[in-house]
PDB file of C-alpha atoms in Angstrom:
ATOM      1  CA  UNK A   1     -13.605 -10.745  16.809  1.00 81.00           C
ATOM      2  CA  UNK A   2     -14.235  -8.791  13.130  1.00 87.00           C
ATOM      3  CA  UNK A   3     -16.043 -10.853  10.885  1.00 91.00           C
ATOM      4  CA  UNK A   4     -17.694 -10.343   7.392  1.00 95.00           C
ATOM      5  CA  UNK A   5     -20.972 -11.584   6.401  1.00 95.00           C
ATOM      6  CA  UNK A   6     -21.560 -11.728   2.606  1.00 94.00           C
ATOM      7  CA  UNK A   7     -24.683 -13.434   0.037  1.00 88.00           C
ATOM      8  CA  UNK A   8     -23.757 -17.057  -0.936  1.00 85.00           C
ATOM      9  CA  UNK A   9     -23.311 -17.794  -4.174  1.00 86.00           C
ATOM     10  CA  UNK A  10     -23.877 -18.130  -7.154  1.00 95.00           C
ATOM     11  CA  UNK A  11     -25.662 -15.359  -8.453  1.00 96.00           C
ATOM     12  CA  UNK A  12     -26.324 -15.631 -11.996  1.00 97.00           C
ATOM     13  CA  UNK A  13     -27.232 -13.304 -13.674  1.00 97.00           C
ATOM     14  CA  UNK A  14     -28.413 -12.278 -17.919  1.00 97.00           C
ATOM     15  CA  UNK A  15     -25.533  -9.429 -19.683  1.00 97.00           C
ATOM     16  CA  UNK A  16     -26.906  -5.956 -18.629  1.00 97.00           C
ATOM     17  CA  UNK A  17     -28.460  -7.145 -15.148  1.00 97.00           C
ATOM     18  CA  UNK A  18     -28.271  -4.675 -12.309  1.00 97.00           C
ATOM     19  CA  UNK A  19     -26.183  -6.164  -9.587  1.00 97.00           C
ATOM     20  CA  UNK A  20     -25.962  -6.413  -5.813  1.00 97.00           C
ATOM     21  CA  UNK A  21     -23.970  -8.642  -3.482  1.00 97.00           C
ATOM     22  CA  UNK A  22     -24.621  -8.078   0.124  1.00 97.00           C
ATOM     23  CA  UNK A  23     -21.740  -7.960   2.503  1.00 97.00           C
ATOM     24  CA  UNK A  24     -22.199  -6.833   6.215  1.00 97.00           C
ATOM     25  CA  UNK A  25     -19.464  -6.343   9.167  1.00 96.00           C
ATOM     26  CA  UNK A  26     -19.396  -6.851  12.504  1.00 94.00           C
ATOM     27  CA  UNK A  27     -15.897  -4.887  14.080  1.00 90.00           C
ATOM     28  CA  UNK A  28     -14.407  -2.890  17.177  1.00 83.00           C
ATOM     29  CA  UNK A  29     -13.230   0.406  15.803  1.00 78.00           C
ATOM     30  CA  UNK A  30     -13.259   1.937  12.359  1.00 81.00           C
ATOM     31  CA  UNK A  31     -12.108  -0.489  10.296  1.00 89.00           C
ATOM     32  CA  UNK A  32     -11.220   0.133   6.357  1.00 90.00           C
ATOM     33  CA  UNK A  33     -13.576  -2.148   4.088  1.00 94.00           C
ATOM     34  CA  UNK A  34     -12.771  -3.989   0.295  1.00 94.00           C
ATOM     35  CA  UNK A  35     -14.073  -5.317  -2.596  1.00 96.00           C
ATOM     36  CA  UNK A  36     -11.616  -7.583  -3.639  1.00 95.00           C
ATOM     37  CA  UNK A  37     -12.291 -10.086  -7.550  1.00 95.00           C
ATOM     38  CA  UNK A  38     -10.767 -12.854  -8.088  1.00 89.00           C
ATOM     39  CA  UNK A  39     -10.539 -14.131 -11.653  1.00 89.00           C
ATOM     40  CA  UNK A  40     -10.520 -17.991 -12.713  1.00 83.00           C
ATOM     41  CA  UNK A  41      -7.282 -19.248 -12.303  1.00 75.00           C
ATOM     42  CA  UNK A  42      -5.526 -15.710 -10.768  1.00 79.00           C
ATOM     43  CA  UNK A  43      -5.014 -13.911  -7.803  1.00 79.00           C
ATOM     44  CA  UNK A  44      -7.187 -11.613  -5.174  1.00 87.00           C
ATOM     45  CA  UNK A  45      -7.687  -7.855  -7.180  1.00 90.00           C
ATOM     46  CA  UNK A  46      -8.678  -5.277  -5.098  1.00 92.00           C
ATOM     47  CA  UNK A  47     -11.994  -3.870  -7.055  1.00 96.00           C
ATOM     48  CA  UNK A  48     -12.894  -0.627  -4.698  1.00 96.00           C
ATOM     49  CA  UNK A  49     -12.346   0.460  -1.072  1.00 94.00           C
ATOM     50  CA  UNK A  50     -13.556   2.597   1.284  1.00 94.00           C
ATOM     51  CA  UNK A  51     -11.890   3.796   4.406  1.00 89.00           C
ATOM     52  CA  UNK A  52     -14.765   6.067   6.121  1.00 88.00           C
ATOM     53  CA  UNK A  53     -18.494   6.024   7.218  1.00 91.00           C
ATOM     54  CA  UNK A  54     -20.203   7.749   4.141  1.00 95.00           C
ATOM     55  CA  UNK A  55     -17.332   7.006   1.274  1.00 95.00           C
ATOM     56  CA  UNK A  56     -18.418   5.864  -1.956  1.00 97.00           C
ATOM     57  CA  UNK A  57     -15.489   3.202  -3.477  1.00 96.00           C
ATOM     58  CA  UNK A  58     -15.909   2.931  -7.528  1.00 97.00           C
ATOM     59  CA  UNK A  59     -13.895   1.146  -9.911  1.00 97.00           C
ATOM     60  CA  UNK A  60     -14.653  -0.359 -13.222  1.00 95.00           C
ATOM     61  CA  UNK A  61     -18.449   0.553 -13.183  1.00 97.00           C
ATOM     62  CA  UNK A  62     -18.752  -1.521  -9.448  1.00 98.00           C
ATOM     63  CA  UNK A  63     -19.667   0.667  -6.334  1.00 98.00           C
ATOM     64  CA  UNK A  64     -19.788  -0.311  -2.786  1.00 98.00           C
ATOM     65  CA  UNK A  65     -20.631   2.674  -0.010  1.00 98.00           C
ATOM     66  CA  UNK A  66     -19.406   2.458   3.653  1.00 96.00           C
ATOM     67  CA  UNK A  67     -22.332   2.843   5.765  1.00 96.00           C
ATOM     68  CA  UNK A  68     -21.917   2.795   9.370  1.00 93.00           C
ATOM     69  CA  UNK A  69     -25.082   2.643  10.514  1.00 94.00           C
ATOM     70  CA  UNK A  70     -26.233  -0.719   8.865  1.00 95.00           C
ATOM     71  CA  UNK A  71     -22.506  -2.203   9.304  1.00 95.00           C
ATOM     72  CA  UNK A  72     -22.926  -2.748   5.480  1.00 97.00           C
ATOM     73  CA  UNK A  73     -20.698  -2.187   1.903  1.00 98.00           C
ATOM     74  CA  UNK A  74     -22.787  -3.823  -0.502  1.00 98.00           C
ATOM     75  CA  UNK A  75     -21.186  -4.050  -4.188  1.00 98.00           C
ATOM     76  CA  UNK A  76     -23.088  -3.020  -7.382  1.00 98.00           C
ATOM     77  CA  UNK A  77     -23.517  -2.303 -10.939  1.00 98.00           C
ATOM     78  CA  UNK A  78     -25.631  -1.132 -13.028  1.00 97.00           C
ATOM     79  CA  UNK A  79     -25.061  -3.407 -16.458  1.00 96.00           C
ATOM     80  CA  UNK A  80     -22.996  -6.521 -15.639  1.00 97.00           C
ATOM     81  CA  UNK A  81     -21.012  -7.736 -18.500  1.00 97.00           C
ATOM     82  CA  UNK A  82     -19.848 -11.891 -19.275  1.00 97.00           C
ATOM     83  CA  UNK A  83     -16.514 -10.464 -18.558  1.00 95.00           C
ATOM     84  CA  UNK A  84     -17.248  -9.687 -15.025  1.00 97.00           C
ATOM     85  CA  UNK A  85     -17.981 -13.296 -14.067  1.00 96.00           C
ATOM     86  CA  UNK A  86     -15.627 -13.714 -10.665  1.00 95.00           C
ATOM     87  CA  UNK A  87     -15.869 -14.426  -7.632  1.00 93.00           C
ATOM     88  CA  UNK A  88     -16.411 -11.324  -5.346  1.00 96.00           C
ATOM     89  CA  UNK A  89     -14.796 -10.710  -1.945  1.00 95.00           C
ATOM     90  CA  UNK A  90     -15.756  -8.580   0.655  1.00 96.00           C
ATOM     91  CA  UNK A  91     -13.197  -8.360   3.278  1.00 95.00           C
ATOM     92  CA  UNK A  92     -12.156  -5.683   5.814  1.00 93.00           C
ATOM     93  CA  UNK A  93      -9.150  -4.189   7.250  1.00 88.00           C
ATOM     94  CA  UNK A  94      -8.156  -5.224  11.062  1.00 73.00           C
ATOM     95  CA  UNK A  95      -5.230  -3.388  12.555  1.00 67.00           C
ATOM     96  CA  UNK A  96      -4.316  -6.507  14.202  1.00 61.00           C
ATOM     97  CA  UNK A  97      -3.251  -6.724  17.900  1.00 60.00           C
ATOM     98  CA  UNK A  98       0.465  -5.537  16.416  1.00 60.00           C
ATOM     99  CA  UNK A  99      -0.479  -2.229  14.458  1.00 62.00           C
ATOM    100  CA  UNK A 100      -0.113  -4.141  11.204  1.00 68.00           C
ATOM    101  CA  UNK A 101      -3.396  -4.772   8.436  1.00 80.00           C
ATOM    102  CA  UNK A 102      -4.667  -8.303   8.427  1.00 86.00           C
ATOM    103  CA  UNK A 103      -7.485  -8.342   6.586  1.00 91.00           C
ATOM    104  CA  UNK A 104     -10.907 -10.537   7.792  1.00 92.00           C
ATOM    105  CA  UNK A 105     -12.827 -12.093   4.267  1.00 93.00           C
ATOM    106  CA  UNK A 106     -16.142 -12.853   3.850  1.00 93.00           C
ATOM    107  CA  UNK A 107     -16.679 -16.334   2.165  1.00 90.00           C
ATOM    108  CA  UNK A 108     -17.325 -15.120  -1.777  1.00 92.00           C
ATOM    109  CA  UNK A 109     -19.878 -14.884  -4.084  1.00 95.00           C
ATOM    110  CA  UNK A 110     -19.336 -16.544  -7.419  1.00 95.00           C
ATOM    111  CA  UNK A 111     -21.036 -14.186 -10.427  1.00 97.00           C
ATOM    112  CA  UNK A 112     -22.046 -16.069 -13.675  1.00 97.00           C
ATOM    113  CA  UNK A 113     -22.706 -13.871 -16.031  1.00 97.00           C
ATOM    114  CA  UNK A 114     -24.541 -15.106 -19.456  1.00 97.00           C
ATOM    115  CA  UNK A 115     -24.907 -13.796 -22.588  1.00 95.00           C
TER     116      UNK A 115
ATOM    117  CA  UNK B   1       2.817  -4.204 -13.573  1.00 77.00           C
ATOM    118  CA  UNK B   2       4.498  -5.486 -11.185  1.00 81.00           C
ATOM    119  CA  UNK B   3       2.895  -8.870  -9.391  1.00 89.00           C
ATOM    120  CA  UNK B   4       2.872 -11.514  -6.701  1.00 93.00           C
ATOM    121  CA  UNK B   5       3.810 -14.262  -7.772  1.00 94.00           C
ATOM    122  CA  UNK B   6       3.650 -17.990  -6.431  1.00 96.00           C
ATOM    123  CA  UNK B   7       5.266 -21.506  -6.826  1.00 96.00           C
ATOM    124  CA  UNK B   8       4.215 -23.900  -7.080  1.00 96.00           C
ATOM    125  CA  UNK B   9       0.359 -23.540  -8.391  1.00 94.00           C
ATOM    126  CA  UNK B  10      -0.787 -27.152  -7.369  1.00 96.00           C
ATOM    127  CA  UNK B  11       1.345 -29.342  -4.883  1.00 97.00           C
ATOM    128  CA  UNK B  12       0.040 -32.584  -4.032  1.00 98.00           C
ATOM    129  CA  UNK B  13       1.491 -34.434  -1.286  1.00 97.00           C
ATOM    130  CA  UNK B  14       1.300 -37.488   1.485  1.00 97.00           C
ATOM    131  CA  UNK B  15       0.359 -36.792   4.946  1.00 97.00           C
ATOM    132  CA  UNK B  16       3.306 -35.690   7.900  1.00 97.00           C
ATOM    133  CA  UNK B  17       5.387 -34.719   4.547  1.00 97.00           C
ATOM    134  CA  UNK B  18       6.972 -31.369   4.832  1.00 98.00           C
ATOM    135  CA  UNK B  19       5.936 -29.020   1.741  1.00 98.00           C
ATOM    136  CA  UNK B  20       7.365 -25.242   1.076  1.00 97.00           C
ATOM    137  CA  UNK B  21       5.119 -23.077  -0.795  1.00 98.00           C
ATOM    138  CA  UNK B  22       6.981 -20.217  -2.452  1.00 97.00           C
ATOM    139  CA  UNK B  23       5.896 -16.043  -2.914  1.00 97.00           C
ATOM    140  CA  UNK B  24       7.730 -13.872  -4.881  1.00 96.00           C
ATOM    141  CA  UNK B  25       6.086 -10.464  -3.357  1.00 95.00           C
ATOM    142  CA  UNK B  26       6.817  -6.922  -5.337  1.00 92.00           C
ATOM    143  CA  UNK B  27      10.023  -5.564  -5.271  1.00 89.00           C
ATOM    144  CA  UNK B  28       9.484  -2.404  -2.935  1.00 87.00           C
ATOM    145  CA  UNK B  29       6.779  -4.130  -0.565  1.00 90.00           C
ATOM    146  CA  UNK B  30       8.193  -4.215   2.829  1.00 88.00           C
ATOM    147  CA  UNK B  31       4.930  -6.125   4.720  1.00 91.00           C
ATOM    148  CA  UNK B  32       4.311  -9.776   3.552  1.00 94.00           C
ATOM    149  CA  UNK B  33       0.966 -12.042   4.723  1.00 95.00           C
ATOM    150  CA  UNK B  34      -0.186 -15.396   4.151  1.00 97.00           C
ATOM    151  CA  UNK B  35      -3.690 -16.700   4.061  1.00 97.00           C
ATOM    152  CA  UNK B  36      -5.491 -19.656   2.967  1.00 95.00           C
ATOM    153  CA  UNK B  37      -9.047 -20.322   1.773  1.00 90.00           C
ATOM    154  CA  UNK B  38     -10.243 -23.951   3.126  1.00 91.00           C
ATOM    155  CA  UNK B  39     -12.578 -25.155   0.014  1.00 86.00           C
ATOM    156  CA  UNK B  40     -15.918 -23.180   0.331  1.00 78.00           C
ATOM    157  CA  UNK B  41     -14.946 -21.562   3.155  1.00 83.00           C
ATOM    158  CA  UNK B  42     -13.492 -18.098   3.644  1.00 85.00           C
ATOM    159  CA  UNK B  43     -10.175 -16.614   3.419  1.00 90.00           C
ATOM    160  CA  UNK B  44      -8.638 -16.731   6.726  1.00 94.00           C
ATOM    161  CA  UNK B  45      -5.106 -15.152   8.010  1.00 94.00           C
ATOM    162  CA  UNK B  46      -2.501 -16.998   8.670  1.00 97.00           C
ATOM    163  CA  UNK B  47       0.525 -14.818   9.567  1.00 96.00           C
ATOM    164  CA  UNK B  48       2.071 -11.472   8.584  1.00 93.00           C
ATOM    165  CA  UNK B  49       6.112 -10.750   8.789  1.00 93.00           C
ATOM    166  CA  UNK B  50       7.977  -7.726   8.301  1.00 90.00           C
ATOM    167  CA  UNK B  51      11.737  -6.329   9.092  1.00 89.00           C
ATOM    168  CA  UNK B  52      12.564 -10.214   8.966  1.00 90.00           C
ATOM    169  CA  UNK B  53      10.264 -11.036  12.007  1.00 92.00           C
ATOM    170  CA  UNK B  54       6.755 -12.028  12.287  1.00 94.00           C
ATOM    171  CA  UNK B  55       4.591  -9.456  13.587  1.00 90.00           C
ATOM    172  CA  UNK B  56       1.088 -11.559  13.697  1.00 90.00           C
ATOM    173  CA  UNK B  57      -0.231 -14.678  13.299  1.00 93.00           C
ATOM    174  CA  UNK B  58      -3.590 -16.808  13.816  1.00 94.00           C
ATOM    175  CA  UNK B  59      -4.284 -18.950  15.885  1.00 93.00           C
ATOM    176  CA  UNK B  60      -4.531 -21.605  12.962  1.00 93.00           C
ATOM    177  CA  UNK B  61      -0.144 -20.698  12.397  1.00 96.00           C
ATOM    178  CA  UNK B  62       0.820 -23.577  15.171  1.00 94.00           C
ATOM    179  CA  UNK B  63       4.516 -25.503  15.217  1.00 94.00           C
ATOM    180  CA  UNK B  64       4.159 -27.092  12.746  1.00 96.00           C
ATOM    181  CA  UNK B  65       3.844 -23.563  10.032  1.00 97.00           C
ATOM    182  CA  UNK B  66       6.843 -21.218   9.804  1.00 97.00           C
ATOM    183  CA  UNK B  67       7.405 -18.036   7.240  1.00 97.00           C
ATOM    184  CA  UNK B  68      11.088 -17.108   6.299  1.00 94.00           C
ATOM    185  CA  UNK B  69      12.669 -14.347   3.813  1.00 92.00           C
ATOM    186  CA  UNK B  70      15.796 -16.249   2.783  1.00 85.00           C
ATOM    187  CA  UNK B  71      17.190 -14.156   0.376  1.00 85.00           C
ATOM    188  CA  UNK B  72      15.301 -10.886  -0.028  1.00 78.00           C
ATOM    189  CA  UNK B  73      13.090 -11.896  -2.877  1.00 86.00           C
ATOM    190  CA  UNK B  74      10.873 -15.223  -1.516  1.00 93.00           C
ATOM    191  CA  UNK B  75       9.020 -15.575   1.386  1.00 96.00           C
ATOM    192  CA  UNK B  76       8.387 -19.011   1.828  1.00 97.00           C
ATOM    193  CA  UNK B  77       5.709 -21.046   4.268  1.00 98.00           C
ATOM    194  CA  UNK B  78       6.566 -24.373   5.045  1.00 98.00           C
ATOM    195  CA  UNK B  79       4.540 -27.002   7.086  1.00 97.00           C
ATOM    196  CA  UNK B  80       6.506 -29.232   8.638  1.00 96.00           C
ATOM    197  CA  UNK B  81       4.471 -32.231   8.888  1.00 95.00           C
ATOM    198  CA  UNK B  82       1.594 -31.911   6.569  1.00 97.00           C
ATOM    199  CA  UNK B  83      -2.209 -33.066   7.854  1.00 96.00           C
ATOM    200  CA  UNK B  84      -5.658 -33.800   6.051  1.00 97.00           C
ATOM    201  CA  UNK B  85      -7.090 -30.602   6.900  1.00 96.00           C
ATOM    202  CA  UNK B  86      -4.030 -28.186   5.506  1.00 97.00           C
ATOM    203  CA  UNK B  87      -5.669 -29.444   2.261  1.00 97.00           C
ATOM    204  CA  UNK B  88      -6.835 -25.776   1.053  1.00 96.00           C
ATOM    205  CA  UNK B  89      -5.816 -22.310  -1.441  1.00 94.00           C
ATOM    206  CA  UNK B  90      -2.592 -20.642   0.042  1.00 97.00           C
ATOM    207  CA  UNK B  91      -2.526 -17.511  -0.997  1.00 96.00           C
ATOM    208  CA  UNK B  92       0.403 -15.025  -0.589  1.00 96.00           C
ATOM    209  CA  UNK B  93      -0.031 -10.692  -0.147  1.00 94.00           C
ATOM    210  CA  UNK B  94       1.968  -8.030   0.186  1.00 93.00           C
ATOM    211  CA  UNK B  95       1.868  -4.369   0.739  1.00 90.00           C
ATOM    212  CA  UNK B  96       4.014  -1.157   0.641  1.00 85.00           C
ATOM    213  CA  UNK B  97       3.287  -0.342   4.459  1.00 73.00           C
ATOM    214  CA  UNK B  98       1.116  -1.699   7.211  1.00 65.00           C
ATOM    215  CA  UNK B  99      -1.508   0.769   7.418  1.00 67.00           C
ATOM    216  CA  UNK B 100      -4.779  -0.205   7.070  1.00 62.00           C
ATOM    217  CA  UNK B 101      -5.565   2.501   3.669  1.00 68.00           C
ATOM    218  CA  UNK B 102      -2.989   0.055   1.862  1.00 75.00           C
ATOM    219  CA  UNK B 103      -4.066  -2.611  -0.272  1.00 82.00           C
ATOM    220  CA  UNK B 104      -2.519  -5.793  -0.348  1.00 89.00           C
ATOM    221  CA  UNK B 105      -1.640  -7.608  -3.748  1.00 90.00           C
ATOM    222  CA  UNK B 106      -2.201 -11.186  -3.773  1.00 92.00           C
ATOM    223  CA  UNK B 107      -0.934 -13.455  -5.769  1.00 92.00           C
ATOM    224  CA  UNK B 108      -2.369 -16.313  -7.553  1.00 90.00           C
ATOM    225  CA  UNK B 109      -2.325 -18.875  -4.872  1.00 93.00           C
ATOM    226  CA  UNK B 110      -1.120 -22.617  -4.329  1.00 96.00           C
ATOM    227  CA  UNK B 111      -3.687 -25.610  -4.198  1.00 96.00           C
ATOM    228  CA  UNK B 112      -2.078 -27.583  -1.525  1.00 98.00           C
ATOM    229  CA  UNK B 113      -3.808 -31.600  -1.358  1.00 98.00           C
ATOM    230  CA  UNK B 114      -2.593 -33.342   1.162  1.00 97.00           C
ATOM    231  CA  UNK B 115      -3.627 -37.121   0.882  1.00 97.00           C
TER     232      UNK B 115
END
């Protein structure tokens, strides 16, 4: 079945560090791929999608490209700030044996993010 | 902005106890998903329900799990008879339509221990 593959955790990095969190996919089809952050003590945010071979997603300074070739969407950013210490989500979208999205998470990367 | 929203955030309970975990998804969301995140594992599916039905579920959504809308607002899961290894994050989504463009919004999640 689809699975994600993303770095373990956690990745700590200084304020102003270039980023990069891994995340590769093996799936059937053309499936739609996320960033979703999750925030201590809230819920899943989507950060940036893609839903193509060659789309860019960008949100917030974070940018993940779909590339087909290497079954890959690897997140970055150029200057990481304390407030973007999360955990980080890679997940993608399976149209389920119904029609309906499910999607299929990787495990998570925690960022720390120090000052 | 409208949210996901979930009761309670921590439940502890006894083992073969029954617990219901409740989701308040947003207002004009018509698809509705559970999934739950085992401690340092990933975020798995659990089951998705629309027009009152479920459409999918996982292989880990035996008996002993069922989803229901009761009034139009909550969508509950309940376990009937709780185990050891239900111990995990329950997190509810939900989503305008099915498709796989759409994101989901998730809400905060329950801790569920089961002793």
């Amino acid at each position: 079945g689809d699975s994600v593959t993303q770095m373990e955790g956690p990745v700590t990095l200084s304020e102003e560090a270039f980023l990069t969190i891994n995340c590769t996919y093996t799936a059937t089809g053309y499936p739609s791929l996320f960033w979703y952050v999750q925030y201590p003590g809230e819920g899943l945010q989507l950060l940036l999608k893609a839903t193509k071979a060659d789309d860019k997603g960008s949100n917030k300074g974070f940018e993940a490209t779909y590339r087909k070739e290497t079954t890959s969407f690897h997140l970055e950013k150029g200057s990481v700030q304390v407030s973007d210490s999360a955990v980080y989500f890679c997940a993608l979208s399976d149209r389920g044996n119904t029609g309906f999205q499910k999607l299929v998470f990787g495990t998570g990367t925690r960022l720390l993010v120090s000052p | 902005e409208p949210e996901v929203t979930q009761t309670p955030s921590h439940q502890v309970t006894q083992m073969g106890q029954e617990v219901i975990l409740r989701c308040v998804p947003i207002s004009n969301h018509l698809y509705f998903y559970w999934y739950r995140q085992i401690l340092g594992q990933k975020v798995e599916f659990l089951v998705s329900f629309y027009n009152n039905e479920i459409s999918e579920k996982s292989e880990i959504f035996d008996d002993q799990f069922s989803v229901e809308r009761p009034d139009g607002s909550n969508f509950t899961l309940k376990i009937r008879s709780t185990k050891l290894e239900d111990s995990a994050m329950y997190f509810c989504a939900s989503t305008v339509q099915g498709s796989s463009y759409n994101e989901q919004f998730f809400g905060p999640g329950t801790r569920l221990t089961v002793l």
